[in-house]
Short mmCIF file of C-alpha atoms and ligand atoms in Angstrom, two decimals:
data_model
loop_
_atom_site.label_atom_id
_atom_site.label_comp_id
_atom_site.label_asym_id
_atom_site.label_seq_id
_atom_site.Cartn_x
_atom_site.Cartn_y
_atom_site.Cartn_z
CA MET A 20 44.00 -15.16 -1.35
CA LYS A 21 41.49 -14.07 0.43
CA THR A 22 39.63 -17.03 2.26
CA LEU A 23 36.98 -18.34 4.36
CA LEU A 24 37.64 -21.39 6.23
CA ILE A 25 34.31 -23.94 7.65
CA GLY A 26 36.44 -26.74 9.62
CA VAL A 27 34.42 -29.64 9.85
CA GLY A 28 34.18 -32.36 11.92
CA GLN A 29 36.98 -32.90 15.38
CA ALA A 30 39.89 -32.33 13.09
CA GLY A 31 38.54 -29.56 10.63
CA GLY A 32 37.91 -27.71 13.41
CA LYS A 33 41.71 -27.72 14.94
CA LEU A 34 43.06 -27.43 11.73
CA THR A 35 41.12 -24.54 11.02
CA ARG A 36 41.98 -23.28 14.56
CA GLU A 37 45.75 -23.56 13.87
CA LEU A 38 45.23 -22.06 10.06
CA VAL A 39 43.51 -19.30 12.06
CA ASP A 40 46.63 -18.95 14.77
CA TYR A 41 49.09 -19.06 12.08
CA ASP A 42 47.49 -16.70 9.21
CA ASN A 43 47.22 -14.05 13.25
CA ARG A 44 50.90 -15.00 14.17
CA MET A 45 52.49 -13.86 11.29
CA GLY A 46 50.18 -10.76 10.26
CA PHE A 47 49.31 -12.16 6.98
CA GLY A 48 44.89 -11.18 6.98
CA ALA A 49 44.59 -13.47 3.99
CA VAL A 50 42.24 -15.77 6.37
CA ARG A 51 39.38 -13.80 6.55
CA GLY A 52 36.81 -15.96 8.32
CA ALA A 53 36.39 -19.25 10.02
CA VAL A 54 33.32 -21.44 11.02
CA GLY A 55 33.45 -24.95 12.73
CA VAL A 56 30.55 -27.06 11.99
CA ASN A 57 30.08 -30.37 14.00
CA THR A 58 27.54 -32.87 15.76
CA ALA A 59 29.64 -33.30 18.91
CA ALA A 60 29.30 -30.27 21.10
CA ALA A 61 32.36 -31.07 23.16
CA ASP A 62 34.67 -30.81 20.19
CA LEU A 63 33.41 -27.26 19.33
CA ARG A 64 33.95 -26.06 22.72
CA ASP A 65 37.53 -24.88 22.25
CA LEU A 66 37.11 -22.88 18.91
CA PRO A 67 37.66 -19.20 18.87
CA PHE A 68 35.32 -18.40 16.14
CA GLU A 69 31.85 -19.08 15.68
CA THR A 70 30.67 -22.60 15.46
CA VAL A 71 27.36 -24.53 14.68
CA LEU A 72 26.51 -27.89 15.98
CA VAL A 73 24.40 -29.63 13.70
CA GLY A 74 22.34 -33.23 14.13
CA ARG A 75 21.06 -32.79 17.81
CA ASP A 76 17.59 -33.96 16.49
CA ARG A 77 19.40 -37.38 15.26
CA VAL A 78 22.25 -37.41 18.15
CA ASN A 79 22.11 -35.09 20.63
CA GLY A 80 25.23 -33.93 20.28
CA GLN A 81 27.10 -36.57 20.89
CA GLY A 82 29.12 -36.94 17.39
CA VAL A 83 28.06 -39.33 14.78
CA GLY A 84 30.66 -41.84 16.00
CA GLY A 85 32.70 -42.52 12.83
CA ASP A 86 29.37 -43.34 10.72
CA SER A 87 29.96 -40.87 7.94
CA GLU A 88 26.71 -41.74 6.10
CA LEU A 89 25.06 -40.35 9.22
CA GLY A 90 27.55 -37.26 9.07
CA ALA A 91 26.48 -36.80 5.19
CA ASP A 92 22.98 -37.48 6.10
CA VAL A 93 22.90 -34.85 8.94
CA MET A 94 24.59 -32.07 7.16
CA GLU A 95 21.98 -32.68 3.81
CA THR A 96 19.58 -31.78 6.47
CA HIS A 97 21.05 -29.12 8.02
CA THR A 98 23.15 -27.48 5.39
CA ARG A 99 20.84 -23.98 5.58
CA GLU A 100 21.61 -23.61 9.54
CA VAL A 101 25.30 -23.54 8.04
CA LEU A 102 24.85 -21.37 5.16
CA ALA A 103 22.66 -18.94 7.50
CA THR A 104 25.97 -18.64 9.47
CA LEU A 105 28.01 -17.73 6.48
CA GLU A 106 26.05 -15.27 5.31
CA GLY A 107 27.60 -11.61 5.66
CA ARG A 108 30.97 -13.02 5.78
CA ILE A 109 31.04 -14.04 2.23
CA THR A 110 31.85 -10.44 1.38
CA ALA A 111 32.93 -9.38 -1.84
CA GLY A 112 36.68 -9.27 -1.04
CA ILE A 113 36.72 -13.26 -0.03
CA GLU A 114 38.59 -15.00 -3.20
CA SER A 115 37.59 -18.52 -2.07
CA ILE A 116 36.91 -21.27 -0.05
CA PHE A 117 38.25 -23.85 1.87
CA VAL A 118 36.35 -27.17 3.52
CA VAL A 119 38.90 -28.61 6.04
CA ALA A 120 38.01 -31.83 7.88
CA GLY A 121 39.55 -34.96 8.50
CA LEU A 122 38.50 -37.64 5.71
CA GLY A 123 38.80 -40.84 8.28
CA GLY A 124 36.04 -40.01 10.91
CA GLY A 125 32.34 -39.52 10.66
CA THR A 126 30.82 -35.65 10.49
CA GLY A 127 33.88 -33.92 8.39
CA SER A 128 34.33 -37.19 6.06
CA GLY A 129 30.47 -37.77 5.11
CA GLY A 130 29.57 -33.64 5.91
CA ALA A 131 32.19 -31.80 4.32
CA PRO A 132 31.64 -33.17 0.37
CA VAL A 133 27.90 -32.50 1.24
CA LEU A 134 28.35 -28.70 1.77
CA ALA A 135 31.37 -28.03 -0.62
CA ARG A 136 28.39 -29.36 -2.61
CA GLU A 137 25.92 -26.82 -1.43
CA LEU A 138 28.66 -23.96 -1.21
CA ALA A 139 29.68 -24.43 -4.98
CA ARG A 140 25.83 -24.38 -5.91
CA VAL A 141 25.66 -21.07 -3.82
CA TYR A 142 29.20 -18.71 -4.58
CA ASP A 143 30.57 -17.33 -7.26
CA VAL A 144 33.95 -18.39 -5.63
CA PRO A 145 36.20 -21.47 -5.73
CA VAL A 146 34.99 -24.04 -2.88
CA TYR A 147 38.20 -25.65 -2.48
CA GLY A 148 38.60 -28.99 0.19
CA LEU A 149 41.42 -29.16 2.77
CA GLY A 150 41.37 -33.40 3.37
CA ILE A 151 43.34 -35.40 5.78
CA LEU A 152 43.82 -39.16 4.76
CA PRO A 153 44.36 -41.59 7.98
CA GLY A 154 47.43 -43.14 8.60
CA ARG A 155 48.17 -46.52 7.38
CA ASP A 156 47.54 -48.31 10.90
CA GLU A 157 44.44 -46.57 11.63
CA GLY A 158 41.52 -48.88 11.03
CA SER A 159 40.06 -50.03 7.99
CA MET A 160 36.76 -48.02 9.15
CA TYR A 161 38.69 -44.88 8.79
CA GLN A 162 39.97 -46.11 5.74
CA VAL A 163 37.06 -46.82 3.60
CA ASN A 164 35.36 -43.62 5.13
CA ALA A 165 38.09 -41.88 3.60
CA GLY A 166 38.13 -43.71 0.59
CA ARG A 167 34.92 -42.74 0.00
CA SER A 168 34.51 -39.35 1.71
CA LEU A 169 38.09 -38.36 -0.93
CA LYS A 170 36.27 -39.23 -4.28
CA THR A 171 33.06 -37.48 -3.31
CA PHE A 172 34.38 -34.42 -1.99
CA ALA A 173 37.26 -34.29 -4.73
CA ARG A 174 34.02 -34.07 -7.00
CA GLU A 175 32.18 -32.02 -5.07
CA ALA A 176 34.80 -29.68 -4.16
CA ASP A 177 36.55 -27.35 -7.49
CA ALA A 178 40.03 -29.15 -6.00
CA LEU A 179 41.05 -30.99 -2.93
CA VAL A 180 44.55 -30.19 -1.07
CA LEU A 181 45.14 -33.80 0.96
CA VAL A 182 47.30 -34.20 3.62
CA ASP A 183 48.45 -37.98 4.35
CA ASN A 184 48.65 -37.90 8.16
CA ASP A 185 51.74 -40.56 7.44
CA ALA A 186 53.38 -37.64 5.77
CA PHE A 187 54.92 -35.66 8.74
CA ARG A 188 54.75 -38.28 11.29
CA SER A 189 58.78 -38.61 12.99
CA VAL A 190 59.79 -41.40 13.67
CA GLY A 191 58.54 -43.36 16.43
CA GLU A 192 55.64 -40.87 17.45
CA SER A 193 52.27 -42.17 17.84
CA LEU A 194 49.70 -40.57 15.36
CA THR A 195 47.65 -38.88 18.23
CA GLY A 196 50.49 -37.30 19.77
CA GLY A 197 51.86 -35.98 16.85
CA PHE A 198 48.67 -34.22 15.23
CA ASP A 199 48.88 -30.85 16.76
CA ALA A 200 52.47 -31.08 15.04
CA ILE A 201 50.93 -32.05 11.63
CA ASN A 202 48.74 -29.52 12.20
CA ARG A 203 51.48 -27.04 12.50
CA GLU A 204 52.74 -28.28 9.24
CA VAL A 205 49.86 -27.67 7.36
CA ALA A 206 49.18 -24.94 8.60
CA LYS A 207 52.41 -23.27 7.38
CA ARG A 208 52.02 -24.43 4.46
CA ALA A 209 48.47 -23.36 3.27
CA GLY A 210 49.10 -20.22 5.44
CA LEU A 211 52.11 -19.22 3.41
CA LEU A 212 50.10 -20.14 0.00
CA LEU A 213 47.24 -18.26 1.18
CA ALA A 214 49.26 -15.15 2.17
CA ALA A 215 51.69 -15.21 -1.08
CA GLY A 216 48.34 -14.17 -3.10
CA GLU A 217 47.84 -11.62 -0.44
CA THR A 218 51.42 -9.58 -1.20
CA VAL A 219 51.14 -5.84 -2.06
CA GLU A 220 52.15 -4.99 -5.47
CA GLY A 221 54.97 -3.76 -6.64
CA VAL A 222 57.10 -5.41 -3.54
CA GLY A 223 58.89 -8.11 -5.16
CA GLU A 224 59.74 -8.37 -9.09
CA SER A 225 57.21 -11.15 -9.83
CA VAL A 226 54.32 -11.24 -7.02
CA VAL A 227 51.83 -13.97 -7.13
CA ASP A 228 48.32 -13.39 -6.72
CA SER A 229 45.55 -15.24 -5.80
CA SER A 230 44.24 -16.15 -9.99
CA GLU A 231 48.11 -18.37 -10.20
CA ILE A 232 46.42 -20.49 -6.91
CA ILE A 233 42.96 -20.40 -9.04
CA ASN A 234 44.65 -21.19 -12.25
CA THR A 235 47.03 -24.20 -10.79
CA LEU A 236 43.79 -25.57 -9.47
CA ARG A 237 42.00 -25.61 -12.41
CA SER A 238 42.10 -28.80 -13.48
CA GLY A 239 40.09 -30.20 -10.14
CA GLY A 240 41.04 -33.24 -8.76
CA ILE A 241 43.60 -33.88 -5.78
CA ALA A 242 46.25 -31.45 -4.99
CA ALA A 243 49.73 -31.71 -2.61
CA LEU A 244 51.46 -28.65 -0.98
CA GLY A 245 55.29 -28.87 -0.34
CA TYR A 246 57.28 -26.67 1.83
CA ALA A 247 60.95 -26.17 2.62
CA ALA A 248 63.51 -23.70 3.56
CA ALA A 249 66.62 -22.78 4.83
CA GLU A 250 69.18 -19.99 5.84
CA ALA A 251 69.14 -17.60 3.11
CA ALA A 252 72.92 -15.90 2.33
CA PRO A 253 72.39 -12.19 2.28
CA GLU A 254 73.53 -11.67 -1.58
CA ALA A 255 70.73 -13.19 -4.22
CA GLY A 256 74.04 -14.56 -6.19
CA GLU A 257 74.97 -16.69 -3.60
CA ASN A 258 71.54 -18.29 -3.13
CA ILE A 259 70.89 -19.73 -6.40
CA ASN A 260 71.74 -23.27 -5.03
CA THR A 261 69.83 -22.84 -2.08
CA VAL A 262 66.77 -21.97 -4.20
CA VAL A 263 67.13 -24.84 -6.11
CA SER A 264 67.77 -27.58 -3.16
CA THR A 265 65.12 -25.82 -1.47
CA THR A 266 62.50 -26.32 -3.87
CA ARG A 267 62.87 -29.81 -4.12
CA GLN A 268 62.96 -30.61 -0.82
CA ALA A 269 59.58 -28.82 -0.75
CA VAL A 270 58.31 -31.53 -3.73
CA LEU A 271 60.20 -35.07 -2.50
CA THR A 272 60.32 -34.59 1.53
CA GLY A 273 58.28 -31.78 2.20
CA SER A 274 54.63 -32.42 0.48
CA SER A 275 51.69 -32.68 2.31
CA LEU A 276 51.17 -36.15 -0.19
CA PRO A 277 54.21 -37.75 -0.71
CA ASP A 278 55.47 -39.21 -3.80
CA ALA A 279 52.76 -37.47 -5.82
CA THR A 280 55.01 -35.69 -8.59
CA ASP A 281 53.49 -36.41 -11.36
CA ALA A 282 51.07 -33.27 -12.11
CA ASP A 283 49.16 -31.12 -14.37
CA ALA A 284 49.95 -27.69 -13.16
CA ALA A 285 52.12 -26.38 -10.61
CA LEU A 286 52.93 -23.55 -8.46
CA LEU A 287 56.09 -22.41 -7.10
CA ILE A 288 56.08 -19.77 -4.14
CA VAL A 289 59.98 -18.61 -3.27
CA ALA A 290 59.91 -16.82 -0.03
CA GLY A 291 61.84 -14.62 1.55
CA ASP A 292 63.74 -10.82 1.81
CA PRO A 293 63.31 -9.69 -1.81
CA ASP A 294 67.34 -8.51 -1.84
CA ALA A 295 68.09 -12.37 -1.04
CA VAL A 296 65.91 -13.85 -4.11
CA PRO A 297 67.87 -14.87 -7.22
CA ARG A 298 66.10 -14.76 -10.65
CA LYS A 299 68.04 -17.05 -11.55
CA GLY A 300 67.63 -19.52 -8.98
CA VAL A 301 63.53 -19.29 -8.96
CA GLU A 302 64.14 -19.85 -12.36
CA ARG A 303 65.90 -23.05 -12.75
CA ALA A 304 64.19 -24.19 -9.70
CA ARG A 305 60.91 -23.69 -11.87
CA LYS A 306 62.14 -25.41 -14.62
CA TRP A 307 63.18 -28.36 -12.06
CA VAL A 308 59.64 -28.68 -11.18
CA GLU A 309 58.68 -29.06 -14.55
CA GLU A 310 60.86 -31.59 -15.27
CA GLU A 311 59.95 -33.32 -12.23
CA THR A 312 55.92 -33.30 -12.90
CA GLY A 313 56.11 -33.58 -16.44
CA SER A 314 53.66 -30.27 -16.55
CA LEU A 315 54.47 -27.59 -18.59
CA GLN A 316 51.93 -25.11 -16.66
CA VAL A 317 54.73 -24.05 -14.07
CA ARG A 318 53.93 -20.78 -12.86
CA GLY A 319 56.43 -18.96 -10.21
CA GLY A 320 56.63 -16.17 -8.33
CA ASP A 321 58.19 -14.38 -4.97
CA PHE A 322 56.85 -13.91 -1.59
CA PRO A 323 58.79 -11.03 -0.61
CA LEU A 324 59.39 -11.23 3.52
CA SER A 325 61.69 -10.28 6.02
CA SER A 326 63.56 -13.29 7.26
CA GLY A 327 67.31 -14.39 7.36
CA ARG A 328 65.42 -17.71 5.48
CA LEU A 329 64.49 -19.16 1.87
CA ALA A 330 61.31 -20.91 1.96
CA ALA A 331 59.55 -22.52 -1.00
CA VAL A 332 55.81 -23.44 -1.22
CA VAL A 333 55.20 -25.55 -3.90
CA LEU A 334 51.21 -26.20 -4.89
CA LEU A 335 50.76 -29.05 -7.28
CA GLY A 336 47.41 -29.45 -9.11
CA GLY A 337 45.98 -32.58 -10.25
CA VAL A 338 48.23 -34.98 -9.09
CA GLU A 339 45.26 -38.17 -8.73
CA ARG A 340 48.13 -40.51 -10.65
CA SER A 341 50.41 -40.72 -7.85
CA GLU A 342 51.35 -43.99 -6.37
CA ARG A 343 50.93 -42.91 -2.85
CA LEU A 344 47.02 -41.75 -3.54
CA GLN A 345 46.79 -45.01 -5.49
CA SER A 346 47.93 -47.12 -2.68
CA PHE A 347 45.28 -45.75 -0.04
CA ILE A 348 42.73 -46.24 -2.77
CA ASP A 349 43.85 -49.88 -2.62
CA ARG A 350 44.00 -50.15 1.12
CA ALA A 351 40.37 -48.45 1.19
CA SER A 352 38.61 -50.70 -1.46
CA GLU A 353 40.44 -53.74 0.18
CA ALA A 354 38.86 -52.43 3.44
CA GLN A 355 35.36 -51.82 1.97
CA GLN A 356 35.24 -55.16 0.26
CA SER A 357 36.35 -57.05 3.15
CA GLU A 358 33.21 -55.21 4.90
CA LYS A 359 31.15 -56.37 2.57
CA SER A 360 32.86 -59.57 2.56
CA ASP A 361 32.69 -60.22 -1.11
CA GLU A 362 35.84 -62.35 -1.06
CA SER A 363 35.10 -62.46 -5.27
CA ALA A 364 35.72 -59.13 -5.84
CA ALA A 365 39.42 -59.05 -4.85
CA ASP A 366 40.31 -56.68 -7.78
CA PRO A 367 41.61 -53.46 -6.16
CA ALA A 368 40.20 -50.40 -7.83
CA ALA A 369 42.99 -49.01 -10.56
CA GLU A 370 41.92 -45.31 -10.35
CA TRP A 371 41.06 -43.28 -7.61
CA ALA A 372 37.72 -42.32 -8.83
CA SER A 373 36.86 -45.96 -8.64
CA ASP A 374 33.54 -47.13 -8.83
CA ASP A 375 34.68 -50.05 -6.30
CA LEU A 376 34.56 -47.18 -3.52
CA ASP A 377 30.99 -46.08 -3.21
CA ASP A 378 29.64 -42.70 -3.82
CA LEU A 379 28.93 -40.63 -0.31
CA VAL A 380 26.16 -39.04 -1.77
P1 LIG B 403 34.36 -36.27 12.86
O1 LIG B 403 34.48 -35.49 13.96
O2 LIG B 403 33.65 -37.60 13.05
O3 LIG B 403 34.68 -35.74 11.70
O4 LIG B 403 36.25 -37.03 12.96
P2 LIG B 403 37.47 -36.84 13.41
O5 LIG B 403 38.12 -35.26 12.59
O6 LIG B 403 38.30 -36.83 14.54
O7 LIG B 403 38.31 -37.73 12.30
C1 LIG B 403 38.96 -39.10 12.20
C2 LIG B 403 40.06 -38.76 11.26
O8 LIG B 403 40.85 -37.37 11.32
C3 LIG B 403 41.12 -40.21 12.01
O9 LIG B 403 41.54 -40.33 10.57
C4 LIG B 403 42.52 -39.16 12.28
O10 LIG B 403 43.33 -39.67 12.46
C5 LIG B 403 41.85 -37.56 11.93
N1 LIG B 403 42.49 -36.47 13.03
C6 LIG B 403 41.87 -36.34 14.04
N2 LIG B 403 41.84 -34.94 14.25
C7 LIG B 403 43.07 -34.56 13.79
C8 LIG B 403 44.28 -33.25 14.06
O11 LIG B 403 44.07 -32.98 15.13
N3 LIG B 403 44.89 -33.54 12.78
C9 LIG B 403 45.22 -34.21 11.69
N4 LIG B 403 46.25 -34.30 11.29
N5 LIG B 403 44.21 -35.47 11.97
C10 LIG B 403 43.20 -35.74 13.05
#
């Protein structure tokens, strides 16, 4: 799937850079362009693609300091500048736009949903979000920002792929120290997904194309991306169990949003040497995904790669019912309630789109 990436805020810019690097390193060519947008000049300095500094009139290139309402405001005022940078980059070949942002801060948290809304208004291609949830032990400002951004971003984008910063954290590792590792994990998942939709026709038996990604995300809302890999035996027949167990791991332990397995739709991509991918294994793995997600809309396909390993990438669409998401929303709503010091409103949000969290825009 030929994609244009727009990284908003610090985390958005860094993750976008990682996505660009991964796509280049692997020689996939699915990422057709990238732009970084920020209110903080310093965070744009190291990005190896075009950047737009917004809100100079308000914050003088110093960033919005975690104020996501200000982040949303600045983006509203400067959307036109950002859109002008995109002109000519969104060519006929581009099949989707991804707006990438950390949801806990200010610029990305507030700006990404506004930008997604404007992009969806102007362009015909789907506009997806790739959003990062703050870890459990980040402060309450991050939780509230992310709760409000999540709700607004999911509404404005065609779908929002979520990454929980706690998902890829090694035991005992500090969150900040782990950001680069988290970004690499995300880049691998998203990079393989996008590249799978780019496969040359006729190479594999049943290759994936971009419309399968679009259809899997069609119900909108929240999505998650899982990945796992294992050594492959040279003969396809010996890899049946490997494909099934790798798929299981991708969903159960390798997901960007752990425990989000109740889904509206899913796409299973099995990547590896075409001679080593067993049809029977792919079919069994697809059945397993159907049972695990409770969805009858499970698509499947191969991603032919020359590798001694087999990998499973699983895109789950419509996972808002997940417990993990609920517990995040509860955390964010409680943090907002205590910020408002409204003790009487003790009933935490029951739905991800709950009115307990104020809309950002
Ligand atoms: P902004 O520049 O105002 O949009 O704020 P940030 O992008 O720094 O957002 C802060 C949030 O993003 C916090 O929840 C951080 O945990 C998270 N974050 C910051 N940098 C990174 C990063 O490189 N990777 C990941 N995964 N999360 C990050």
